[in-house]
XYZ file of C-alpha atoms in Angstrom:
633
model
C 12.903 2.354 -3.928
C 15.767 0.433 -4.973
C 19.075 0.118 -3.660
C 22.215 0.446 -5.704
C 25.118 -1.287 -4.158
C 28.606 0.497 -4.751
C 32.019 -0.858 -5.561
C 35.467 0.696 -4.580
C 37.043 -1.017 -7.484
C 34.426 1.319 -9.838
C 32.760 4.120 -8.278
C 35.705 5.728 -6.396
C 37.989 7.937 -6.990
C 40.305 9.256 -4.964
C 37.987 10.690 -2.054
C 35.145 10.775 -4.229
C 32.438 8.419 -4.514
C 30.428 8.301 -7.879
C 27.529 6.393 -10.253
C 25.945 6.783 -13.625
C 22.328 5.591 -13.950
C 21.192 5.819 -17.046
C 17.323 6.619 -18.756
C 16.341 8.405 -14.922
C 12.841 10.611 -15.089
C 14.165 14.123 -15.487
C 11.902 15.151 -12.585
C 9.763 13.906 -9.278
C 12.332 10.740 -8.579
C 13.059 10.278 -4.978
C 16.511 9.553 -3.631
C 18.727 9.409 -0.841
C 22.265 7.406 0.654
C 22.706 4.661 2.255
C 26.298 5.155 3.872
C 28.097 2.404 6.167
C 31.319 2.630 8.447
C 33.298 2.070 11.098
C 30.892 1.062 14.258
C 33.057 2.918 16.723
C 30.561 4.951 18.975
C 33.323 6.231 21.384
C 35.280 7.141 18.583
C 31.988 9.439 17.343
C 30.905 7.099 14.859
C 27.433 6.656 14.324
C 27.308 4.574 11.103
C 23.791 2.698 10.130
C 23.357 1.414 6.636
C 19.859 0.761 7.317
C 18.790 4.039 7.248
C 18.550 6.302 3.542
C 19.592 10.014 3.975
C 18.789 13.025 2.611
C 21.640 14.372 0.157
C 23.153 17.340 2.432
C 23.322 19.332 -1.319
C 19.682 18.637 -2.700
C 17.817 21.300 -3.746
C 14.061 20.021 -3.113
C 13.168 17.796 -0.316
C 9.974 15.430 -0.234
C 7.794 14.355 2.913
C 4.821 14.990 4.225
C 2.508 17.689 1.761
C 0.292 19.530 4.439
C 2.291 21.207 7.629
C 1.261 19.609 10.830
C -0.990 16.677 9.140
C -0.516 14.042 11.583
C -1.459 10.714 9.725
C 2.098 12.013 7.673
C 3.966 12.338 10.688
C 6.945 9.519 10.628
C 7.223 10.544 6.999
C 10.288 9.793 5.802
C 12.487 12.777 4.248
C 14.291 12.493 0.406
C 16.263 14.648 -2.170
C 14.330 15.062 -5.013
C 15.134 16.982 -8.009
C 13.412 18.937 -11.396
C 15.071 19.554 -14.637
C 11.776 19.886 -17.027
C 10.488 23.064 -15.646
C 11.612 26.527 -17.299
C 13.152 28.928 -15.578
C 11.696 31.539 -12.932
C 10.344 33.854 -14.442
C 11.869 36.989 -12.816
C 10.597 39.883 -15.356
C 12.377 41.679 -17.345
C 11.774 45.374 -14.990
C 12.369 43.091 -12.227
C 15.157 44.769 -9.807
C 16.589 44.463 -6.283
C 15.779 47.249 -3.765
C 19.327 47.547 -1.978
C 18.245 49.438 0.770
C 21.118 50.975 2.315
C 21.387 49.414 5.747
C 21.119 52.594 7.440
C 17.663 53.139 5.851
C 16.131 49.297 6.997
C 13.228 48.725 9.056
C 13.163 45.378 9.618
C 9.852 43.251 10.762
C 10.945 39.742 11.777
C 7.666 37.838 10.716
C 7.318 33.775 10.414
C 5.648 32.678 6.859
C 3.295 30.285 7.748
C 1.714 32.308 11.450
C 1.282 35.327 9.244
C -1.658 34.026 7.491
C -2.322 30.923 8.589
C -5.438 32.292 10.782
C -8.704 32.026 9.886
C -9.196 35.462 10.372
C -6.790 36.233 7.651
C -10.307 35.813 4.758
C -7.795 33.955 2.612
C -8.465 30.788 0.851
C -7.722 27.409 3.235
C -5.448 26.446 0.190
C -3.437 29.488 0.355
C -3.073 30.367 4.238
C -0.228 29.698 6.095
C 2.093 29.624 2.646
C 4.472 31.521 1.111
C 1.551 32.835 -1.484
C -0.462 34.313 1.774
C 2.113 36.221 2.447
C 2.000 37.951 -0.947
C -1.704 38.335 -0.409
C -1.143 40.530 2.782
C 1.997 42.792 1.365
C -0.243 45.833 1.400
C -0.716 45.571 5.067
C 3.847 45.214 5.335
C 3.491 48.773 3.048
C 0.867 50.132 5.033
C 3.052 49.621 8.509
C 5.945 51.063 6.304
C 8.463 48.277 7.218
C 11.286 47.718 4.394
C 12.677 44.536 5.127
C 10.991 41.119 6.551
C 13.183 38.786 8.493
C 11.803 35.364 8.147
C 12.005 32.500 11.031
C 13.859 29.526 9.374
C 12.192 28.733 5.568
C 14.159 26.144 4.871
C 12.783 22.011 5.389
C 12.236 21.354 8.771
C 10.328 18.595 10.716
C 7.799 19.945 12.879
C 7.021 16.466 14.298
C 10.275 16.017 15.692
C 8.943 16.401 19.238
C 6.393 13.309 18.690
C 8.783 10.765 17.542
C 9.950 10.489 21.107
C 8.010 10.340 24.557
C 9.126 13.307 26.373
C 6.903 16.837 27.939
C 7.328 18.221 24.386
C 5.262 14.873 22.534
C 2.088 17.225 22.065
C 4.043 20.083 20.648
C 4.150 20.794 16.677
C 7.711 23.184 15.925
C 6.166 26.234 14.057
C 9.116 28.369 14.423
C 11.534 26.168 12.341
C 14.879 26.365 14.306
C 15.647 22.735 13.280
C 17.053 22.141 9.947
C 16.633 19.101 8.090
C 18.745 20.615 4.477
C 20.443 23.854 4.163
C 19.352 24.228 0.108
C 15.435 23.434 0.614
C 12.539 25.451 1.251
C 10.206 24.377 3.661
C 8.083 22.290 1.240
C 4.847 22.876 3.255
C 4.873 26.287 2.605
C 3.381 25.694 -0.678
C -0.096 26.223 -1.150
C -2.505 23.328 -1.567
C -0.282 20.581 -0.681
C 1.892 21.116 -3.622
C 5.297 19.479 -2.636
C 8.870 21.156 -2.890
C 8.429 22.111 -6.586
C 6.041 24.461 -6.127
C 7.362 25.128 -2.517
C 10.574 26.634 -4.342
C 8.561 28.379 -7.351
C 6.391 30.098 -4.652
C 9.118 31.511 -2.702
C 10.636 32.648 -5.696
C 7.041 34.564 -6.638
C 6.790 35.387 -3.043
C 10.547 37.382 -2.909
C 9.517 38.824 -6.793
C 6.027 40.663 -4.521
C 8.405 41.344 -1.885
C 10.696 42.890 -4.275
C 8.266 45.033 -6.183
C 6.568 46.331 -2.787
C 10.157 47.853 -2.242
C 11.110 44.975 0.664
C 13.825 43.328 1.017
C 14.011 39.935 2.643
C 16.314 38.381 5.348
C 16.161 34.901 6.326
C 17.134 33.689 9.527
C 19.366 30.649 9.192
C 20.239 28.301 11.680
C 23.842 26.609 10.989
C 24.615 26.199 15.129
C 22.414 22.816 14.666
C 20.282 19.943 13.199
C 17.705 18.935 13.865
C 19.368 15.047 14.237
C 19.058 15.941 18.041
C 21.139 14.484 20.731
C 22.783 10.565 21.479
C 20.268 9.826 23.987
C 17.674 10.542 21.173
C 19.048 9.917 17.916
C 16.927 11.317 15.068
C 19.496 10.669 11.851
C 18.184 12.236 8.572
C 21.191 12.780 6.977
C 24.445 14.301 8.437
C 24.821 12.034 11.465
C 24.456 9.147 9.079
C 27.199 10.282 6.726
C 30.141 11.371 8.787
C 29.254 12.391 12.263
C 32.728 12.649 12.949
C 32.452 15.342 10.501
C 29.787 17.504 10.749
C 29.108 17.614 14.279
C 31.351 18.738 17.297
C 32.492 15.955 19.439
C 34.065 15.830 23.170
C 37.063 13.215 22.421
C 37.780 12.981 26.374
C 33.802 11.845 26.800
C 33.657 8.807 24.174
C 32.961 10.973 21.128
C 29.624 12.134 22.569
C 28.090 15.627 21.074
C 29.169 18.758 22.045
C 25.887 21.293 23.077
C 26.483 24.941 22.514
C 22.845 25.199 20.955
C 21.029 24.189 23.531
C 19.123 21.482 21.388
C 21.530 18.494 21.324
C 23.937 18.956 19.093
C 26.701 21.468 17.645
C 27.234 21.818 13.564
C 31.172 21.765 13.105
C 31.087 24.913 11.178
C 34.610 25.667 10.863
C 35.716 22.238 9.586
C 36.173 23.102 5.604
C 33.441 20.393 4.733
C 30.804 21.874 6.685
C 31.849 25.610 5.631
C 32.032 24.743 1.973
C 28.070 23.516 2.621
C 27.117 26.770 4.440
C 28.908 29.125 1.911
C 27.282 27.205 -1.045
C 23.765 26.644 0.241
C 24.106 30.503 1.477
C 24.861 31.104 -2.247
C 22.116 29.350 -3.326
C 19.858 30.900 -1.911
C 21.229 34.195 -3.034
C 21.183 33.518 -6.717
C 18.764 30.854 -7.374
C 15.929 33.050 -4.987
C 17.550 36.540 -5.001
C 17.082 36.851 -0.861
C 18.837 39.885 0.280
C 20.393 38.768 3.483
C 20.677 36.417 6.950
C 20.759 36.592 10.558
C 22.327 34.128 11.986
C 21.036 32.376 15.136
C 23.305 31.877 18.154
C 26.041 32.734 15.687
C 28.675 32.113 18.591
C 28.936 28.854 17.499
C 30.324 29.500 14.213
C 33.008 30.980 16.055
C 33.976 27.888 17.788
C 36.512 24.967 16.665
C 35.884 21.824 16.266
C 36.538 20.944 20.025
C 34.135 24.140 20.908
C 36.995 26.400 21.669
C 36.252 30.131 20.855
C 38.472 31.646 17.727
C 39.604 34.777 17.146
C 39.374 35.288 13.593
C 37.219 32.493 12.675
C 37.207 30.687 9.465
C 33.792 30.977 8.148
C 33.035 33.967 9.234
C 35.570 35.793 7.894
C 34.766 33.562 4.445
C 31.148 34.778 4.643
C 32.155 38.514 5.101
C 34.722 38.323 1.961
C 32.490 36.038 -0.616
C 31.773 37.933 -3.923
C 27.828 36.270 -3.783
C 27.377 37.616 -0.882
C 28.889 41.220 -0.965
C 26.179 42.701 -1.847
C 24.209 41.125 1.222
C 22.828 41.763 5.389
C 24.886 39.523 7.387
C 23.694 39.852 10.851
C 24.906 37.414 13.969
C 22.595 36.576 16.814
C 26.255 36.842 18.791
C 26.065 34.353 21.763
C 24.953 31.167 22.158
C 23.811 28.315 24.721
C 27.450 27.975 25.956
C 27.925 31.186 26.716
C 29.860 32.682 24.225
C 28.740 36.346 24.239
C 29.651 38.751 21.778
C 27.833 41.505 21.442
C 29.419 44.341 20.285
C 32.907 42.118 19.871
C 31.551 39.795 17.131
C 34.254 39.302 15.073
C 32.748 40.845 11.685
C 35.345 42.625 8.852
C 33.658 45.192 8.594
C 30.480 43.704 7.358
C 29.049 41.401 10.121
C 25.541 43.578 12.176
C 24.637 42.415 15.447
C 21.757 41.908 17.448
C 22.453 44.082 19.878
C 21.023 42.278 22.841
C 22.309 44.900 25.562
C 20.029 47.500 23.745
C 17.048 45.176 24.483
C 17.957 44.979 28.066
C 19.024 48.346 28.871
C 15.794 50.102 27.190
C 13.531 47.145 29.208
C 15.227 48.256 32.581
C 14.372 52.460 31.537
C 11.203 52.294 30.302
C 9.710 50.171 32.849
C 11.194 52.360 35.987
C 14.048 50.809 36.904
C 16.668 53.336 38.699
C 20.196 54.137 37.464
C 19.573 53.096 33.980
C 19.577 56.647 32.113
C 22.984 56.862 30.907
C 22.821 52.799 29.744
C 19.329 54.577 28.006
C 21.116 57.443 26.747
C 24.198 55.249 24.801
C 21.706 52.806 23.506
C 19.352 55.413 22.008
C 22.661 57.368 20.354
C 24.054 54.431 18.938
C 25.634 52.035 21.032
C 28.892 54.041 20.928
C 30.607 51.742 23.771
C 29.758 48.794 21.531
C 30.249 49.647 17.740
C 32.739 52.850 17.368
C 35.477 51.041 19.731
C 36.363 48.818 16.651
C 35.531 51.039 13.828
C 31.927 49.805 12.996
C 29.015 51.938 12.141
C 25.479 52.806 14.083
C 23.812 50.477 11.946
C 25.673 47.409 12.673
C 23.848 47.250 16.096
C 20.196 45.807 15.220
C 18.564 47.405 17.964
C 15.324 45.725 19.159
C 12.986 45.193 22.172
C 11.069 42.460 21.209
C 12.284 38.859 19.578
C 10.289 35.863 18.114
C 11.923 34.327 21.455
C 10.625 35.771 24.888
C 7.921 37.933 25.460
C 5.583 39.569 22.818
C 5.254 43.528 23.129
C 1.889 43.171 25.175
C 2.922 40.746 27.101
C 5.866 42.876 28.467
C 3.754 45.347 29.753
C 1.407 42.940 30.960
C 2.992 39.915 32.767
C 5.825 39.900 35.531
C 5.933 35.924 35.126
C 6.302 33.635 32.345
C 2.875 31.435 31.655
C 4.294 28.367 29.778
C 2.227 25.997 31.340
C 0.732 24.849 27.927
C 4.564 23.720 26.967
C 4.276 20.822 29.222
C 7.640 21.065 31.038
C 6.436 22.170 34.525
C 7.600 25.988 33.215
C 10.945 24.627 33.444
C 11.344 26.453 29.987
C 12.076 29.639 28.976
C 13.602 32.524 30.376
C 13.250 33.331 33.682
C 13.925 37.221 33.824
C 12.088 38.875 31.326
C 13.070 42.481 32.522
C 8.876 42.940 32.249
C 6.257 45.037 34.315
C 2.768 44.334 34.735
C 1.508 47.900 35.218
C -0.100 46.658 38.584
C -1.884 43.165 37.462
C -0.950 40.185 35.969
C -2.299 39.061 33.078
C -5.423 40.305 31.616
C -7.602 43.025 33.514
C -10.762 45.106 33.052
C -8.730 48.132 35.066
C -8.505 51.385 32.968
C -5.860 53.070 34.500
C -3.797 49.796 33.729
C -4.764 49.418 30.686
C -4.018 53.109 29.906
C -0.617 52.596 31.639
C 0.119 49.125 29.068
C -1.060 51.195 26.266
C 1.725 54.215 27.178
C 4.209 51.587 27.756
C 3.978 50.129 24.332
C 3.822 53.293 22.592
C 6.924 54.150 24.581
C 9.096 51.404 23.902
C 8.298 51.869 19.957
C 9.223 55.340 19.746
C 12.446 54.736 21.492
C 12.841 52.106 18.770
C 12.465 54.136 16.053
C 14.407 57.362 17.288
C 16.877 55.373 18.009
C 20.323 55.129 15.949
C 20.745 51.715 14.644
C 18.456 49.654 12.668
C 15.441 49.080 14.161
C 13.743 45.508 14.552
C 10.077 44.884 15.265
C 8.475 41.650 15.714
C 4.897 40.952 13.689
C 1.832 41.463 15.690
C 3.499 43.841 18.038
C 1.697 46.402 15.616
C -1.593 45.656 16.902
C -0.810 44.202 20.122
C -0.536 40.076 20.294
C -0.642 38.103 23.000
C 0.591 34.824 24.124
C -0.947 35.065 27.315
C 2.754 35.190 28.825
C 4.177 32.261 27.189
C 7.564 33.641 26.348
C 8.451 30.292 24.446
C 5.646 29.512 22.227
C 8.120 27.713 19.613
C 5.549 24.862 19.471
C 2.250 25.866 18.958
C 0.997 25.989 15.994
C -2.681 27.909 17.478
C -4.088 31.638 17.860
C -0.686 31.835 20.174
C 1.461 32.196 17.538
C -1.169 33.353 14.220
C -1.428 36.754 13.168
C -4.335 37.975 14.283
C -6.258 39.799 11.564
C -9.266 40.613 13.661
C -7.685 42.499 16.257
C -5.454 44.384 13.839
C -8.565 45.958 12.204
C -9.951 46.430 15.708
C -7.088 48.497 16.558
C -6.271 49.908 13.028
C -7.423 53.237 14.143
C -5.470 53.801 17.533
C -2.833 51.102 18.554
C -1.762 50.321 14.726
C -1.789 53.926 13.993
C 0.514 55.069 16.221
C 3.040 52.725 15.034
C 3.118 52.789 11.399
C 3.124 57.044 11.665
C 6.123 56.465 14.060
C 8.101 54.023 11.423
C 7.731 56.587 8.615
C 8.256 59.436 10.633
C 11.196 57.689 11.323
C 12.027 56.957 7.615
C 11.069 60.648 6.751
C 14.447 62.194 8.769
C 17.204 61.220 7.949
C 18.711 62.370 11.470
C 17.419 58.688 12.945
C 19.519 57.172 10.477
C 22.786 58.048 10.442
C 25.677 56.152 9.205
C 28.471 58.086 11.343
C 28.358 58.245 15.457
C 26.748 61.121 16.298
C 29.664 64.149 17.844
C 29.305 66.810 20.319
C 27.495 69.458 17.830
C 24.424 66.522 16.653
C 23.294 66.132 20.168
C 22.260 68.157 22.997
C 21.485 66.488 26.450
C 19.261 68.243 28.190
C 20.456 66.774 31.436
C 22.539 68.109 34.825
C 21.690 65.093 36.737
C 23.421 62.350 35.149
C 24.828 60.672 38.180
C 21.703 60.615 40.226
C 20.654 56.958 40.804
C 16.665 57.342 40.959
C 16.462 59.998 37.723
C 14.151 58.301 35.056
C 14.035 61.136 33.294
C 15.594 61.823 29.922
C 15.559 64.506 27.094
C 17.826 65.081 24.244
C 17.655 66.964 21.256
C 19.094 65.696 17.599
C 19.845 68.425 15.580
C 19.365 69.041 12.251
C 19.595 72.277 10.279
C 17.689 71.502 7.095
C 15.204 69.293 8.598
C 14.164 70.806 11.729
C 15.798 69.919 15.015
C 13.927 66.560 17.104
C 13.625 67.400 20.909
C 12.595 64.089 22.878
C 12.062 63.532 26.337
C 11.422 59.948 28.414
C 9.688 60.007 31.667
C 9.808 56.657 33.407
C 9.026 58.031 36.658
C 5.739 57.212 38.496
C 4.373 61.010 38.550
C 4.307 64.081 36.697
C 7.023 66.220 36.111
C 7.045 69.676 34.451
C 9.460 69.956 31.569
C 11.480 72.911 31.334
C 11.715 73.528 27.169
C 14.626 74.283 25.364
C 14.409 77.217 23.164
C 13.811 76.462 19.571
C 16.331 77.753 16.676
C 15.908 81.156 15.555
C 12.948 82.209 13.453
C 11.537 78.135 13.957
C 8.770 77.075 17.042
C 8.174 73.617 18.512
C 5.656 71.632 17.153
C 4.410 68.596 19.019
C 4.338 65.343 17.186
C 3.813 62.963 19.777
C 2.587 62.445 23.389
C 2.135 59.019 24.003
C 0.125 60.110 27.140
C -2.524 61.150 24.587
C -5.379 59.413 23.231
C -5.684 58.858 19.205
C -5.590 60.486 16.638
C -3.638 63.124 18.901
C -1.133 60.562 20.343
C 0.930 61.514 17.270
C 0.670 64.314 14.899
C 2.805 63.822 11.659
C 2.279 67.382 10.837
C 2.646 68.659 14.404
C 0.504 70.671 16.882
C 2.321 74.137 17.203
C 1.484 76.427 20.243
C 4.608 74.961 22.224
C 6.465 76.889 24.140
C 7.812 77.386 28.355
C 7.035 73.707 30.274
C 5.346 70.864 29.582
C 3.489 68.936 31.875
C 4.643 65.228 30.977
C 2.402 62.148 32.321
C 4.023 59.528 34.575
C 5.544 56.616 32.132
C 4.917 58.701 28.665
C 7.075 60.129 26.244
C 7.151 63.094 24.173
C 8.611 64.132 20.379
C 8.424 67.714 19.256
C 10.371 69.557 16.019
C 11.193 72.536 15.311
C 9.473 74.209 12.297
């Protein structure tokens, strides 16, 4: 490397600093800034012209080649750039799918744990990249998902817990929430080692597969934080180095120490018009240089503070996101709280654009499902709609992404199967994490040879996914709840990069024909009526509640009907209570019968019927903590 010194007198002007170098490589040179300062650390300064940092606005970022390789791991990270290769080839039939949002599916999936298991049969070169994921699109089409929401792709360090002795030094960060550059994708991504070149062509084929498999994808984006950490563990890469003052949030009565709204150090000063020109253009880029279809946001609260971390009413960016021409035609959902408790669900400020994850849907379904008392009128709004939330200021049923499981927290199985968190591999004393899970064990913790718990666990999970995808709203799964993964009850795996996190492949085709099959006929019995997906709140005359005992506190029972003249009306009924109950039915329209789809108390194939078994009629005999679906025909 070689340094180029600058001079006032020549390279600046105005505000802008500038140099020509002539007879550069038009590809594969390595670069970064060396910036210097004032050295006034409680005025928030934080100056070091020793250090060379990554260009905020580079496009491709070099390091280590092979994710998690850990004679690489105090790499250093540089911009690179290429202007000798051609073009992406995008195809001349290629088009977008623009799935209305009222149609999505979404299954948030991370790029490198989807096939990054042995079990996976793919090629060592190819697993864990973006061109694994392409391999395994027929299983996305097979579960019938439409849209993939992918944990952070864009560079990230996941050393950063090893460059500093603390309980997280044996921990590698797999999920990505700790961005290095907002333009980059994660360069080990790319099969074989291959560096951010073919990192970014990959994606690119990676989206095109996507694309042509009729999915759209979402990627989660993390502009709350760096990953330059805190003062008492300074990590600069680039942003601290160039204007702290600047880019992060700063408490001016504490001697310009960082602000922490995100829980991991530091807090990106998003509404400062520097940082928001950065996110608006690296959101661009990513629209028209890789043609992604949309973002969530994580803790998306902070974008809604000021630079002193006060909350805003009509905040800046946020509003500038929801108006940009790029991205009108894009998902824009907010994760809307954050680690300083800022929490907005169902009052994120949004335009008329912004979708939620709606984290009181999560909660309230938990609390139903599982037997918890007075919860079936919180289980009856969420199901509908979220009415409370989303019609009170003019937004639709689909802004609330409605979901029971997160990357964060507990997998599906593990809800059903674990009262306690288990993050004793984490190495923090199980310190971290969340302590209330809203879980039930069935009556054992942890794994158990029992069959009436395991039929129990098996109801549960069945249960919670058709409530999902009845449910109006856009439904959100997380990968391997389709089959069943475990974490053993670590409900913050975010650093291991093992089996705890990996798809795995041999259990899916284990349980392809009962577990797995259950769920993919519920999503596209789901897609196939159109009365789950509404883009209006549903009224009086689209819902019948089958219900005179609203106000009694220890009722865990709950059927509706959603009617629909041309399709066939949908009669559903919940029973969280601990012992049978005989269900009165409602009689059918004229000239149609009841057919039963599902009965999650049921063993496979006859756990769901797409068809429908007819012959229903009188009272049904519903199993403690199942849940029935039946339509009129």
């Amino acid at each position: 490397m070689m340094d180029l010194p600058l001079d006032r007198n020549v390279n600046k002007t105005g505000d802008i600093w500038h140099i020509c170098i002539q007879d550069l490589p038009r590809s594969n040179v390595l670069y970064g800034y060396r910036m210097d300062g004032p050295r006034g650390w409680h005025q928030g300064h934080r100056f070091d012209s020793s250090i060379v940092l990554v260009d905020p606005y580079t496009k491709l970022v070099e390091g280590r080649r092979i994710f998690g390789d850990t004679t690489k791991k105090l790499s250093k990270f540089l911009g690179t750039y290429d202007f000798d290769s051609l073009p992406f080839n995008w195809g001349d039939n290629y088009k977008l799918p623009n799935i209305p949002e009222k149609d999505l599916v979404i299954y948030e999936m991370n790029v490198r744990a989807y096939t990054a298991d042995e079990s996976s049969g793919l090629d060592p070169d190819i697993r864990g990249s973006y061109l694994g994921v392409i391999q395994k699109i027929p299983h996305l089409r097979e579960l019938g998902i439409n849209a993939v929401e992918l944990l952070p792709v864009v560079e990230f360090d996941e050393f950063e817990f090893q460059r500093r002795r603390n309980p997280r030094d044996h921990m590698i960060n797999t999920w990505g929430y700790s961005t290095i550059n907002f333009f980059a994708p994660m360069s080990r991504y790319a099969s074989a080692g291959g560096g951010p070149l073919k990192a970014s062509q990959e994606f690119k084929q990676m989206v095109k597969a996507l694309h042509g498999a009729g999915i759209e994808v979402i990627l989660d984006v993390v502009y709350n934080h760096t990953n330059e950490a805190d003062d008492a563990n300074p990590y600069t890469t680039s942003f601290r180095g160039i204007d702290n003052k600047v880019y992060y949030m700063l408490d001016v009565n504490n001697n310009g120490q960082l602000l922490n709204y995100s829980g991991c150090g530091n807090t990106l000063n998003c509404n400062h018009p520097v940082v928001m020109e950065l996110i608006l253009d690296s959101l661009r880029h990513w629209v028209t240089e890789y043609h992604v279809d949309g973002f969530r946001f994580d803790l998306a609260s902070v974008l809604c503070r000021g630079a002193d971390g006060t909350p805003l009413d009509a905040p800046p960016l946020i509003r500038a996101i929801a108006k940009d021409a790029i991205l009108s035609r894009c998902k824009i959902i907010s994760e809307p709280w954050d680690c300083g408790g800022l929490y907005l669900v169902g009052r994120f400020p949004n335009w008329d654009r912004w979708a939620e994850w709606n984290g009181k849907y999560r909660d309230d379904l938990r609390r139903f499902i599982k037997g918890d008392s007075g919860m079936k009128g919180s289980f009856a709004t969420r199901v509908s709609g979220s009415a409370d939330l989303y019609k009170v200021n003019k937004r639709k049923p689909y802004h609330s992404v409605n979901f029971i499981i997160a990357h964060d927290g507990f997998t599906l199985y593990d809800l059903v199967s674990y009262n306690f968190k288990h993050n004793d591999a984490n190495g923090e004393g199980g310190n971290d994490g969340n302590n209330d899970n809203l879980s039930w064990n069935c009556g054992h913790e942890g794994e158990t040879n029992d069959s009436t718990i395991k039929a129990i666990r098996s109801r549960q999970m069945k249960n919670f996914h058709l409530a999902l995808m009845i449910s109006q709203g856009t439904p959100m799964m997380l990968m391997g709840d389709e089959y069943g993964h475990t974490r053993h009850g670590n409900n913050n795996s975010y650093g291991h990069d093992t089996a705890l996190n990996h798809f795995q492949w041999g259990l899916l085709e284990a349980r392809k024909n009962n577990h797995f099959r259950f769920f993919k006929e519920a999503i596209k019995f789901r897609q196939a009526h159109r009365v789950f997906g509404r883009d209006t709140f549903l009224e009086k005359y689209d819902v019948t509640w089958h219900e005179d005992n609203w106000y009694n506190y220890e009722s865990k029972f709950l059927a509706f009907t959603f009617h629909d003249n041309s399709e066939g009306d949908i009669y559903l009924a919940f029973n969280a209570h601990d012992c049978f109950i005989t269900v009165p039915m409602p009689a059918p329209p004229v000239k149609r019968k009841w057919f039963r789809v599902v009965d999650t108390n049921l063993v496979s194939p006859n756990d769901i019927v797409p068809g429908g078994v007819p012959g229903i009629a009188g009272t049904y005999n519903m199993a403690p903590f199942s849940s029935i679906l039946l339509q009129a025909k």
